[in-house]
Structures are given as structure tokens and as C-alpha cells.
Coordinates of C-alpha atoms in Angstrom, one line a residue:
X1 CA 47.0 -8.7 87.5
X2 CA 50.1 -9.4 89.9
X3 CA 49.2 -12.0 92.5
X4 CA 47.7 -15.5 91.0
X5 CA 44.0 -16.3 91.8
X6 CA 42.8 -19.6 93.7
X7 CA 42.0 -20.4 90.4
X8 CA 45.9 -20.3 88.8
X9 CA 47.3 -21.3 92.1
X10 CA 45.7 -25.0 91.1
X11 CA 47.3 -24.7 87.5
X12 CA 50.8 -23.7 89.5
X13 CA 50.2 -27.2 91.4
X14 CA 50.6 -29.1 88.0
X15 CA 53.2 -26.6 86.3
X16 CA 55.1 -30.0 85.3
X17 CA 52.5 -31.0 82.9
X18 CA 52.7 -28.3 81.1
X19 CA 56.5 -27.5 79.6
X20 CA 56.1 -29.3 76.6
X21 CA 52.5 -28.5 75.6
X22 CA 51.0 -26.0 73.7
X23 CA 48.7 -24.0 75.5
X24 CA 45.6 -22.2 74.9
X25 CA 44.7 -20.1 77.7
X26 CA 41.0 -18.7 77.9
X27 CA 38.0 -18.1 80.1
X28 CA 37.6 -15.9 82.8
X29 CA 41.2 -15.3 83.3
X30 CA 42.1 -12.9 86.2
X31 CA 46.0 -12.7 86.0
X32 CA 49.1 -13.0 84.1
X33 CA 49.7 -16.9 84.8
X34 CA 49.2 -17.2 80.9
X35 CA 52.3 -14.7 80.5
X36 CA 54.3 -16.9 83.2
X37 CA 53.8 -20.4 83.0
X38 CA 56.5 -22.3 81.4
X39 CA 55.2 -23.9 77.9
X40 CA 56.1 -25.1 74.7
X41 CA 53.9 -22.1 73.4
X42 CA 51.4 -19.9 75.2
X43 CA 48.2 -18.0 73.5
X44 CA 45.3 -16.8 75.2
X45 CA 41.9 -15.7 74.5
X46 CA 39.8 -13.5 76.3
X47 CA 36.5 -11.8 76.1
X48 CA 38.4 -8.5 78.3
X49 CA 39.5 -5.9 76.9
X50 CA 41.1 -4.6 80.1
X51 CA 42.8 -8.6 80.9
X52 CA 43.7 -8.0 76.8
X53 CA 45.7 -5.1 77.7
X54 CA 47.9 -6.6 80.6
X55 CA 48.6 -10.2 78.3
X56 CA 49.1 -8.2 75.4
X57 CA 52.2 -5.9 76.8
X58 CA 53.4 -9.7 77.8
X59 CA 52.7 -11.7 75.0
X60 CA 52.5 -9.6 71.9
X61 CA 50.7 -11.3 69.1
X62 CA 49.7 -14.2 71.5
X63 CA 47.4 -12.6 72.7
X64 CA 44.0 -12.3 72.0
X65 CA 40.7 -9.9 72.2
X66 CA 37.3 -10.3 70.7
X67 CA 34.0 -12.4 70.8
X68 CA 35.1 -15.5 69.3
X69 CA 38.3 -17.6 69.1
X70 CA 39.1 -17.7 65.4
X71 CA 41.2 -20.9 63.6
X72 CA 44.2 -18.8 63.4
X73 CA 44.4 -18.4 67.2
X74 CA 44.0 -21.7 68.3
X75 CA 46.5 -23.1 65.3
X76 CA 49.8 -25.2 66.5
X77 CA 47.4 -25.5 70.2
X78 CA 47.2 -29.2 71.7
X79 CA 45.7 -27.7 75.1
X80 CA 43.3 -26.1 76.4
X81 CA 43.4 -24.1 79.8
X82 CA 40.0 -22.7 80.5
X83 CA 39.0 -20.6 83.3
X84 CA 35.1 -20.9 84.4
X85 CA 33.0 -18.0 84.5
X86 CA 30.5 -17.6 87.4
X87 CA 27.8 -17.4 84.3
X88 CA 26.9 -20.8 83.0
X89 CA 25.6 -20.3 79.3
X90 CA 28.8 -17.9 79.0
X91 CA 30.9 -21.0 79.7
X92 CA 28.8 -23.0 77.4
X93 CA 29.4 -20.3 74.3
X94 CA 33.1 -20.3 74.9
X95 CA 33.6 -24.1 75.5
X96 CA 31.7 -24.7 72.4
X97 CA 34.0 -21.9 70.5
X98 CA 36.9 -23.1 71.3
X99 CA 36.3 -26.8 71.0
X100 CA 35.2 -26.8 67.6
X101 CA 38.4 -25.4 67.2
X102 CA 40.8 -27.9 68.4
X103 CA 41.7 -31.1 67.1
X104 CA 40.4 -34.1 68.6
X105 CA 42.8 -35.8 71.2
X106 CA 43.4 -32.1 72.6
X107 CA 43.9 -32.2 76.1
X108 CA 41.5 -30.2 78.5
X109 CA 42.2 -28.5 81.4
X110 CA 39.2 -26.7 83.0
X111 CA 39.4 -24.7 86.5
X112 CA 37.1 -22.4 88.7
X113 CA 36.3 -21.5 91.9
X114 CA 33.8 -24.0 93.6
X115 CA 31.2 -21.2 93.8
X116 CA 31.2 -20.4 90.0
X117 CA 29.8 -23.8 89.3
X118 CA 32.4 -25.2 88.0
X119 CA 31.3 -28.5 88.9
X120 CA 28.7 -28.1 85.7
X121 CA 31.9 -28.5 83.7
X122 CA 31.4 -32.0 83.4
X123 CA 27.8 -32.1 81.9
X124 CA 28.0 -28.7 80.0
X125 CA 31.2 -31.0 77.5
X126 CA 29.4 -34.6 77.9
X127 CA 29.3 -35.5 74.3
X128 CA 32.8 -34.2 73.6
X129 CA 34.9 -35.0 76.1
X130 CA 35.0 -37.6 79.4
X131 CA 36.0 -34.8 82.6
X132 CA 37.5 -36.3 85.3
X133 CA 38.3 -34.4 88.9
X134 CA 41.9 -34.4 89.5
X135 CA 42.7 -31.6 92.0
X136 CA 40.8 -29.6 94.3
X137 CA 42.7 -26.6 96.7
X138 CA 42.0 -23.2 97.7
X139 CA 37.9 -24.2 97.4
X140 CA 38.9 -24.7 93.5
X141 CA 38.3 -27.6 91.4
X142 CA 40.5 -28.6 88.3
X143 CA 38.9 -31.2 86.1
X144 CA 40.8 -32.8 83.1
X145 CA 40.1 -34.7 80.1
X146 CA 40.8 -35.0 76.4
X147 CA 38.5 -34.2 73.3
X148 CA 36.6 -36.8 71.8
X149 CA 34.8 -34.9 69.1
X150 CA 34.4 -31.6 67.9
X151 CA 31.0 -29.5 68.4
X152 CA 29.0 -27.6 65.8
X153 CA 29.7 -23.6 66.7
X154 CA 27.7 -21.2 65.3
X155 CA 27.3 -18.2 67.1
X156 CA 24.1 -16.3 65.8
X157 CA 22.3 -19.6 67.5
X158 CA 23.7 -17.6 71.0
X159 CA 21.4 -14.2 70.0
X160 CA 18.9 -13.2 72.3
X161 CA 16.3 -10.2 72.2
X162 CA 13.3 -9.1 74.2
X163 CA 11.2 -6.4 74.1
X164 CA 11.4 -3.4 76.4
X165 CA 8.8 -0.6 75.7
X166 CA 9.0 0.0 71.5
X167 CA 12.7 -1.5 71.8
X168 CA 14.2 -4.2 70.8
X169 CA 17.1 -5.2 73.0
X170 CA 19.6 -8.1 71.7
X171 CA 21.7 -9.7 74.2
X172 CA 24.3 -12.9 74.2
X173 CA 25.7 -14.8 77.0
X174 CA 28.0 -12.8 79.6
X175 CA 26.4 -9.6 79.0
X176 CA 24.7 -7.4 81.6
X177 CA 21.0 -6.5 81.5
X178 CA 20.7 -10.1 79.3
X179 CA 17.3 -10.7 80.0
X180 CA 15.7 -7.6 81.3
X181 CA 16.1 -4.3 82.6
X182 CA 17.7 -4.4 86.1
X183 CA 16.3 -3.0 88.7
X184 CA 19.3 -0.3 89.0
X185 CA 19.5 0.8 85.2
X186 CA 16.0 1.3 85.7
X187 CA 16.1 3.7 88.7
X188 CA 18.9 5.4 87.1
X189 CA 16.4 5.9 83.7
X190 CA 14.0 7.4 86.1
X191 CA 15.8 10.1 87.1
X192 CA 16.9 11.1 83.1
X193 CA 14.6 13.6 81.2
X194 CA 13.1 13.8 78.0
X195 CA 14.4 16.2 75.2
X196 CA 18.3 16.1 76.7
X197 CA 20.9 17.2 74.3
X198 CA 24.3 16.9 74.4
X199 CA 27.4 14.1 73.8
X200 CA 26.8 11.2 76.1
X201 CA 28.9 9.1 77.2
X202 CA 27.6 5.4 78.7
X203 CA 30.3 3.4 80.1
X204 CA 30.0 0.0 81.0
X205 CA 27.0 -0.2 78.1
X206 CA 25.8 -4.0 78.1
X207 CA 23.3 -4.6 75.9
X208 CA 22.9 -0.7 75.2
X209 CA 20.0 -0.6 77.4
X210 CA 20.7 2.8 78.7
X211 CA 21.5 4.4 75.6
X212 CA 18.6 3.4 73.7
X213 CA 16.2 4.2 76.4
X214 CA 18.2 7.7 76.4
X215 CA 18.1 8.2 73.0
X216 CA 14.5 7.3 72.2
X217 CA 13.0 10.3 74.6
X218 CA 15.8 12.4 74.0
X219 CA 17.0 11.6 70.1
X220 CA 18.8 14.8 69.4
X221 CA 21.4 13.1 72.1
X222 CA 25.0 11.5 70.4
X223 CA 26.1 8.6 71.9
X224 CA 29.6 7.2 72.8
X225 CA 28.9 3.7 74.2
X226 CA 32.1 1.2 75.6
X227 CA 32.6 -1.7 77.4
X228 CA 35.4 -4.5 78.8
X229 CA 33.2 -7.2 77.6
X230 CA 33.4 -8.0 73.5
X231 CA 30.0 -9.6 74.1
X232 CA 28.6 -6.2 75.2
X233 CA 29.9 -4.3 72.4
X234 CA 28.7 -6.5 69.7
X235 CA 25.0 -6.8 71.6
X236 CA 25.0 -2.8 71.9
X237 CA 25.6 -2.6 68.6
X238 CA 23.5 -4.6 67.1
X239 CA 20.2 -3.1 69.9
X240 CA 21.6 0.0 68.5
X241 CA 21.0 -1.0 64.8
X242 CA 17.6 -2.9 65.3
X243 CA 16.0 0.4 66.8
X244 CA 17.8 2.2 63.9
X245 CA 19.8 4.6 66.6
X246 CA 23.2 5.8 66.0
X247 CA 26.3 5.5 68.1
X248 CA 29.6 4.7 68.6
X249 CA 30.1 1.6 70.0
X250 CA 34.1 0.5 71.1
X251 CA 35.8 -1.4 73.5
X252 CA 37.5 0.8 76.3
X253 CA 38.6 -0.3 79.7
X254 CA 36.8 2.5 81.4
X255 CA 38.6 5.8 80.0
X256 CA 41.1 4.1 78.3
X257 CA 39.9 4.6 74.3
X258 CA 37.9 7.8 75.1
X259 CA 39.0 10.6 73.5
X260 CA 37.3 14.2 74.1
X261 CA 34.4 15.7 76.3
X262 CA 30.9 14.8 77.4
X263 CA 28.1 16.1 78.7
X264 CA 26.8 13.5 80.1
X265 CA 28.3 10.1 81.7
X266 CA 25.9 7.9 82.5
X267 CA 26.7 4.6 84.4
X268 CA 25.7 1.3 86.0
X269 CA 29.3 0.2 87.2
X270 CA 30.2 -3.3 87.7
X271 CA 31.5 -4.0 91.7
X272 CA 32.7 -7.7 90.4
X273 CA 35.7 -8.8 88.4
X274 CA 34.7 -12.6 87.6
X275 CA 34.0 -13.9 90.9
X276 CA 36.3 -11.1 93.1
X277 CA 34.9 -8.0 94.4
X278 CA 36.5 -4.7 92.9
X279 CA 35.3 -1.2 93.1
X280 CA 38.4 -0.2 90.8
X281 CA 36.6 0.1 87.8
X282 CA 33.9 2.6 89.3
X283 CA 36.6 4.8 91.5
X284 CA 38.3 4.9 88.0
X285 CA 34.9 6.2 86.9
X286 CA 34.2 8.9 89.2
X287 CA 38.0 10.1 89.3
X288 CA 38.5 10.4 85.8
X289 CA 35.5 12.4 85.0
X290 CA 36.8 15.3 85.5
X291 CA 39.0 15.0 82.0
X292 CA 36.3 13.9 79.8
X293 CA 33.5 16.4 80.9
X294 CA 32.7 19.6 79.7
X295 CA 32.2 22.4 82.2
X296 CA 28.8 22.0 83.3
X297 CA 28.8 18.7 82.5
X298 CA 27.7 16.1 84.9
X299 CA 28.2 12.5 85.9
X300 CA 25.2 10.3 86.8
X301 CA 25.8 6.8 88.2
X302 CA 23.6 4.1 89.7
X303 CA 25.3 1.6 92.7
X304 CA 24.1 -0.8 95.2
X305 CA 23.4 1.6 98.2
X306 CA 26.0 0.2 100.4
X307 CA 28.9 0.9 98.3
X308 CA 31.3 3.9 99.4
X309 CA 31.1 6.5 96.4
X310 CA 30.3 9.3 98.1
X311 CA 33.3 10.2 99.4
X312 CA 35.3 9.5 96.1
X313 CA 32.5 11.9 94.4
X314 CA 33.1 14.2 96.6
X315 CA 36.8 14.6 96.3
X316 CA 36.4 14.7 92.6
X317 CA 33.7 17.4 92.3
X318 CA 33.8 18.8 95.6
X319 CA 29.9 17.6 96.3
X320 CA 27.1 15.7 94.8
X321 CA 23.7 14.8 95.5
X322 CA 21.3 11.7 95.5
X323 CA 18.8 11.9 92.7
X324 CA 16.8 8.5 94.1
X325 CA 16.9 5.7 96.1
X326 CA 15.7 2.7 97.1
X327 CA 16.4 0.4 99.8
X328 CA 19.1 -1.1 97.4
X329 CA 20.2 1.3 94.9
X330 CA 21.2 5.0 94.9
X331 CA 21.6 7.1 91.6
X332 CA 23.9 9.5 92.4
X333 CA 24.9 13.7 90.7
X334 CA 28.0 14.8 90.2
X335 CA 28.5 18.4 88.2
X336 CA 31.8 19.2 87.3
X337 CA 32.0 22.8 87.6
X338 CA 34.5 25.7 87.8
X339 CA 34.7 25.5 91.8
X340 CA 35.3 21.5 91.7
X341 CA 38.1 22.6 89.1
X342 CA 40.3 24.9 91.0
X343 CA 40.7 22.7 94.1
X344 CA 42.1 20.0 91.4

């Protein structure tokens, strides 16, 4: 989070109208304009635990982590700033959180890359606010208009399950794996055998997919699951509960919250950060294996086949191997052992 998107670059463009508001900041934000643009009061909310721990350092109790905006957050606010996500009903969740929220006569601000769909804006608020185009640079579009009436939020409406084998998987906007099994969790469930034991660590969870496939032919297994996303926590933990499996369930920006050793680190990695490509996350993965495995224990990960993690592997652990593969996916080995230790 140290150069602006496209996306704040348009909000920079029409700093002026913003000194004496009181800001809400939320969405898909990607940098620390919140913690730098010049207001009569910033707060921001965000669904991302790892954006959460940059604003937070900045802004202290204006900041803001978790599922839903609550009353408390958006007090004292007269404007909205919201980000678009590239997912359409994860915009729709948030927009209708946060506008039941504000008074009426708020104004709104709403911004996104061209490509997200932002464009949508204006028909996913019909009914509560009148959106009118008032800047487009840097293939972004900023739309603007105030709030004419507050919507009904209630967020159990946004649950979603379906049926995978004897589970149950519950999902809610934003979340990976939201209305299936992807074609790469499933290769990388391929390559798992029954009756494993161990601590397992799944990063990156979703909607707990990979856990509770794990844990149903393997149930002597003890899961740690995490993700960026507070919509994936909450959805793992409640797939979790309705297929009666136990696990820990927490919000860690990769390693960040994990505390002790695994046997197991199991995988799909995210290569996108909102609309921008970014193998951090997954290089973050791979190097930092090494602290929270047990000797003999082994990372196993699942990426698009033409993503470069074989060499970052191979530094870590000194070699790996390809457990399957398809013409879009490998699953890849990794053991940490003795060997892979010393030339740390």
C-alpha cells in the first residue's frame, strides 16, 4: 500500500471536495488514500484483514475489520467513498450495508476501475440514490450522488449453500469456491489421501471447502483454517458447523496470526488483489513454510500452471515435485526436511 491505484488517483482529482466532509471510506480499497486524504474525519471499512493492518497502524480506532459495517462505525459520517469490487453481488452486500447505515442526504461517492463493472453502480443503488457520472481518467469511472432513502439490510438474506458429496457448503458474496468446487481445489483434493493425521493448516480457506473435504475422509485430522476475507471466515465457519467438524477458524494475512507447527499446509492461493495481479500472497506462502512446518512436514499447493512457483519452492525446500496436472493447473510437493534446513 504505497503508490495510489487508478482508482484513488480519480478521488486525488477532487481532493477539494472533500476537506470539510466526513468520510467513510470502504470497498475494495487497495491503498492508504483513506490514511492521506485531507478530511474533516476519516473512517474506513474493509472486508481485508491484510488492507486492515496497514489503515489500522495509520488510523487507530478509525479503522475498521469485519463482515459488516456496524452503526457505531459509520456514526458522525455524511460521506461515503466506496471502492467497487470486480464481484457484483459483493458490491451489492456492502452498498446495502452501509447505506442502511447512513442518514439520508449523505453524499456518495463510488469509484472502480472500468473493467470491474463499475458502470452497474448506477442500477445496483436505483431506488436509493440518483448516480450521476462525474469523472472518468486512468480507464476509471467516479459516479456521484446523494441518498434518497435507506435500504432494508439484513444479512442472513446474503447466505448461500449447496451440496457437495454428503456436505453442506455455505457461502456469501466475495468468497472463493461460492458456488462450486473449482476446478483447482478439486485437483488439489485428488491428490490428498484418506485416513491422514496430523495438524493441518489451510490458508486462504473460502468457504472451507478444502478442509471439510479433508476432514470427512481423513477425521482424525485438526484443522487451523484462515483467510484475508471476513466473508470467508464467517462462511468456513459456519460449513464447518453444518457438517458438525471442528476447527479453528481466524483471520490471518497469510502467516501473520499463525502461531506453531503443521503438518500439513494445504493451499489454493489467490494470484489477484481486487482487480491487480499479485503473486505476494503465494511467494509469502511458500517462503514462510519453512517456520510453521514440522520436520517432515510438507506443503501442498494448487496454481494456475503458468505461474512461476517452482523456483521459489525450490529455494525454500531445496526441491519439489508435481503431484498432477492439467493443462491449467498444477498441484505442487514441497517436504520440509533436514537437508532443506541446513542450507537455510
Amino acid at each position: 500500500m504505497s503508490a495510489f491505484t487508478p482508482a484513488s488517483e480519480v478521488i486525488l482529482r477532487h481532493s477539494d471536495e472533500f476537506t470539510q466532509r466526513r468520510v467513510l471510506f470502504a470497498g475494495d480499497l487497495q491503498d492508504d488514500l483513506p490514511a492521506q486524504l485531507d478530511t474533516a474525519l476519516s473512517r474506513v471499512h474493509t472486508q481485508q484483514y491484510h488492507h486492515w493492518q496497514i489503515l489500522s497502524r495509520m488510523m487507530g480506532e478509525n479503522a475498521f475489520y469485519g463482515l459488516v459495517a456496524t452503526p457505531e462505525m459509520v456514526a458522525d459520517c455524511d460521506t461515503l467513498v466506496y471502492f467497487w469490487p470486480k464481484n457484483k453481488p459483493e458490491a451489492l452486500f456492502q452498498l446495502e450495508n452501509l447505506l442502511a447505515l447512513l442518514p439520508v442526504g449523505s453524499e456518495l461517492f463510488i469509484v472502480g476501475e472500468n473493467r470491474s463493472g463499475v458502470r452497474s453502480a448506477t442500477d445496483i443503488v436505483e431506488g436509493w440514490a440518483t448516480l450521476n457520472k462525474i469523472d472518468s481518467a486512468r480507464r476509471c469511472g467516479l459516479y456521484h450522488g446523494r441518498l434518497d432513502a435507506q435500504p432494508e439490510f439484513d444479512a442472513k438474506a446474503y447466505w448461500n449453500d449447496y451440496e457437495l458429496g454428503d456436505l453442506t457448503i455455505k457461502t456469501l458474496p466475495g468468497v472463493f469456491s461460492r458456488d462450486g468446487l473449482d476446478a483447482g481445489s478439486n485437483l488439489l483434493l485428488s491428490t490428498l489421501t484418506p485416513h491422514m493425521k496430523g495438524k493441518v493448516l489451510d490458508i486462504g480457506c473460502g468457504a472451507g471447502v478444502l478442509s471439510a473435504m479433508l476432514a470427512r475422509f481423513s477425521p482424525k485430522v485438526r484443522l487451523t483454517l484462515t483467510d484475508v476475507n471476513a466473508a470467508a471466515v464467517e462462511a468456513s465457519k459456519a460449513t464447518l458447523a453444518a457438517n458438525e467438524l471442528e476447527g479453528e477458524v481466524f483471520a490471518s494475512n497469510v502467516y501473520s496470526d499463525v502461531q506453531g507447527r503443521f503438518d500439513l499446509i494445504i493451499s489454493n492461493p489467490p494470484f489477484h488483489d481486487g482487480m491487480q495481479t499479485s503473486l505476494d500472497a503465494a511467494q509469502t506462502l511458500i517462503r514462510g513454510a519453512a517456520k510453521h512446518l514440522n520436520m517432515g512436514g510438507e506443503l501442498r499447493i494448487v496454481a494456475n500452471a503458468f505461474l512461476p512457483y517452482a523456483q521459489v519452492l525450490d529455494e525454500t525446500f531445496g526441491s519439489h515435485e508435481v503431484l498432477a496436472q492439467t493443462g491449467r493447473f498444477k498441484v505442487y510437493r514441497a517436504v520440509w526436511s533436514r537437508a532443506a534446513k541446513a542450507k537455510r
